[in-house]
Amino acid sequence: MKSMVRVTAIAVIFGILAVLIMIGTGLSNEQPVDMYVEQPSMASAPVAVSQQNIQVKAYETNKPKIIPASKGASAVNAAPVSYKKQTEKTVYLTFDDGPSDLTLEVLDILKREGIKGTFFVVGKEAETRPEIINRIYEEGHAIGNHSYDHRYDELYGRFQDFWGQIKKTEEIIRLITGERPQLVRAPGGTAGHFDEAYFQYMKQGGYHVFDWNVDSGDSKYRGVPAKDILKGATTKVNGNEAIVLLHDGKGHAESIKALPGIISYYKKLGYAFEVLTTETQPVQFRPKSSAQKASQPSKQWINEHVAVNAALFESGRMLAVEFGGMETAFAAGEYRLVDGRLMVPLRSLVERLGGSVSWKPHTKTVQVSLAGKRWEADPVGGLLFPLQTGERPVSSEIHLIGGTAWIPLREALDFSGKPVTKVTYKESEYRVLAL
């Protein structure tokens, strides 16, 4: 009898401890409590202004153009959005799966023809060819997000997986160009892959998803001949806007051969060549019923990841930090002003200022090394620990949001031996000066 009581008591204690751990971490049950899901490192990059100057004639408030992907499919319930409507015949040449060596040939052709294109790039390829991404950007073309590795099995099982690849690629592009791409194209298109929730969450997160209404057919099989690609890319469309699907990834040399003829065709018909922007009315396929996902994110996950994401694309004051002879900046949406305190992601701040951050799973703390100082942060308990002086921990407002540790900027600088000496406020920026 005593042994049964002892077993029951132990079980109750472990149950209570498990509940307390889940509550204390502030994380959803979709990720292990010993995992520090910090956002990717974000090195200092210039806050650049878009070089695009899209000429338009009028405004119209309407929904995305919905193209049936299969008979009997339901339409996307998109809320009305204001788009700039092209009243002239306009063509958007879009290139998927790059960058590659073929991208350089595409850029040469576009430059020679004096036109711009839209490149939906794969993050994995962008990592290895950042110089091409930089050229695309510098020459005034638009850059869109085409996932990280283009693997369907890694993208369409759970929305969280798709979101993770979009964010990973977004960060790669931001580090190269200084801008976050809002344009997204799903690998293989949204038909059969997106359900209503995918569209809803992407829109809520501030993204604009684009399919196409002219398919060149250059990815139907390996080695599609240029003449067939030319025929597919010049298919007539209803309306005066053509979004043409092409590919500039490896194995699409025939697409490059067909490109001059495609450009010539649209020029002869009097089309203007433009790039896709957030003000372009998107074309989206109707989701198939078979695309409904069995696993959807929890409300907590959506609140912590999706609901706050759109702020990254909002205009507003920049936060500039001068620190020990260095300077970095956070765009509006990358920091928060809470109760008079400037809050920043800990990893982003430290790594942008040349320091390092590591997660210690056994103690669930973050170890920081910055400006010759070493200290630890406990985002669950709200404490900061000086490691070199042996002093007692200090209470802090540091906390986790969606697996990311956010800390008051002043506290982080103080603990790194660089206390704030001056804060200035201008219409365009907050500027924080530290020793």
mmCIF file of C-alpha atoms in Angstrom, residues 65-69 76 96 146 152 156 162 184-196 198-199 202 208-212 283-293:
data_model
loop_
_atom_site.group_PDB
_atom_site.id
_atom_site.type_symbol
_atom_site.label_atom_id
_atom_site.label_comp_id
_atom_site.label_asym_id
_atom_site.label_seq_id
_atom_site.Cartn_x
_atom_site.Cartn_y
_atom_site.Cartn_z
ATOM 1 C CA LYS A 65 -7.498 37.692 -59.817
ATOM 2 C CA ILE A 66 -8.528 34.102 -59.172
ATOM 3 C CA ILE A 67 -7.753 31.547 -61.865
ATOM 4 C CA PRO A 68 -9.423 28.109 -61.603
ATOM 5 C CA ALA A 69 -6.921 25.328 -61.004
ATOM 6 C CA VAL A 76 -10.047 32.467 -52.146
ATOM 7 C CA ASP A 96 11.750 31.125 -60.950
ATOM 8 C CA HIS A 146 10.496 31.162 -53.798
ATOM 9 C CA TYR A 152 7.487 20.015 -51.952
ATOM 10 C CA TYR A 156 3.265 21.550 -47.960
ATOM 11 C CA PHE A 162 6.357 26.668 -45.460
ATOM 12 C CA VAL A 184 6.119 35.215 -52.725
ATOM 13 C CA ARG A 185 5.621 32.469 -55.290
ATOM 14 C CA ALA A 186 4.930 28.950 -54.095
ATOM 15 C CA PRO A 187 7.103 26.267 -55.737
ATOM 16 C CA GLY A 188 4.893 24.543 -58.276
ATOM 17 C CA GLY A 189 2.284 27.263 -57.823
ATOM 18 C CA THR A 190 -0.457 27.353 -55.227
ATOM 19 C CA ALA A 191 -2.776 24.926 -57.074
ATOM 20 C CA GLY A 192 -2.872 21.645 -55.179
ATOM 21 C CA HIS A 193 -0.539 23.054 -52.522
ATOM 22 C CA PHE A 194 -2.301 25.966 -50.843
ATOM 23 C CA ASP A 195 -5.555 25.712 -48.962
ATOM 24 C CA GLU A 196 -7.596 28.686 -47.767
ATOM 25 C CA TYR A 198 -2.209 29.225 -46.455
ATOM 26 C CA PHE A 199 -3.570 32.228 -48.362
ATOM 27 C CA MET A 202 0.431 34.694 -45.824
ATOM 28 C CA HIS A 208 1.696 39.027 -51.554
ATOM 29 C CA VAL A 209 1.407 35.618 -53.235
ATOM 30 C CA PHE A 210 1.649 35.502 -57.030
ATOM 31 C CA ASP A 211 0.829 32.711 -59.433
ATOM 32 C CA TRP A 212 0.706 33.403 -63.204
ATOM 33 C CA VAL A 283 -3.094 36.338 -59.870
ATOM 34 C CA GLN A 284 -3.888 33.385 -57.607
ATOM 35 C CA PHE A 285 -5.142 29.897 -58.422
ATOM 36 C CA ARG A 286 -8.229 28.576 -56.682
ATOM 37 C CA PRO A 287 -7.262 26.081 -53.980
ATOM 38 C CA LYS A 288 -8.244 22.467 -54.571
ATOM 39 C CA SER A 289 -10.180 20.689 -51.859
ATOM 40 C CA SER A 290 -7.409 18.070 -51.831
ATOM 41 C CA ALA A 291 -5.010 20.760 -50.628
ATOM 42 C CA GLN A 292 -6.729 21.074 -47.224
ATOM 43 C CA LYS A 293 -4.160 20.517 -44.508
#
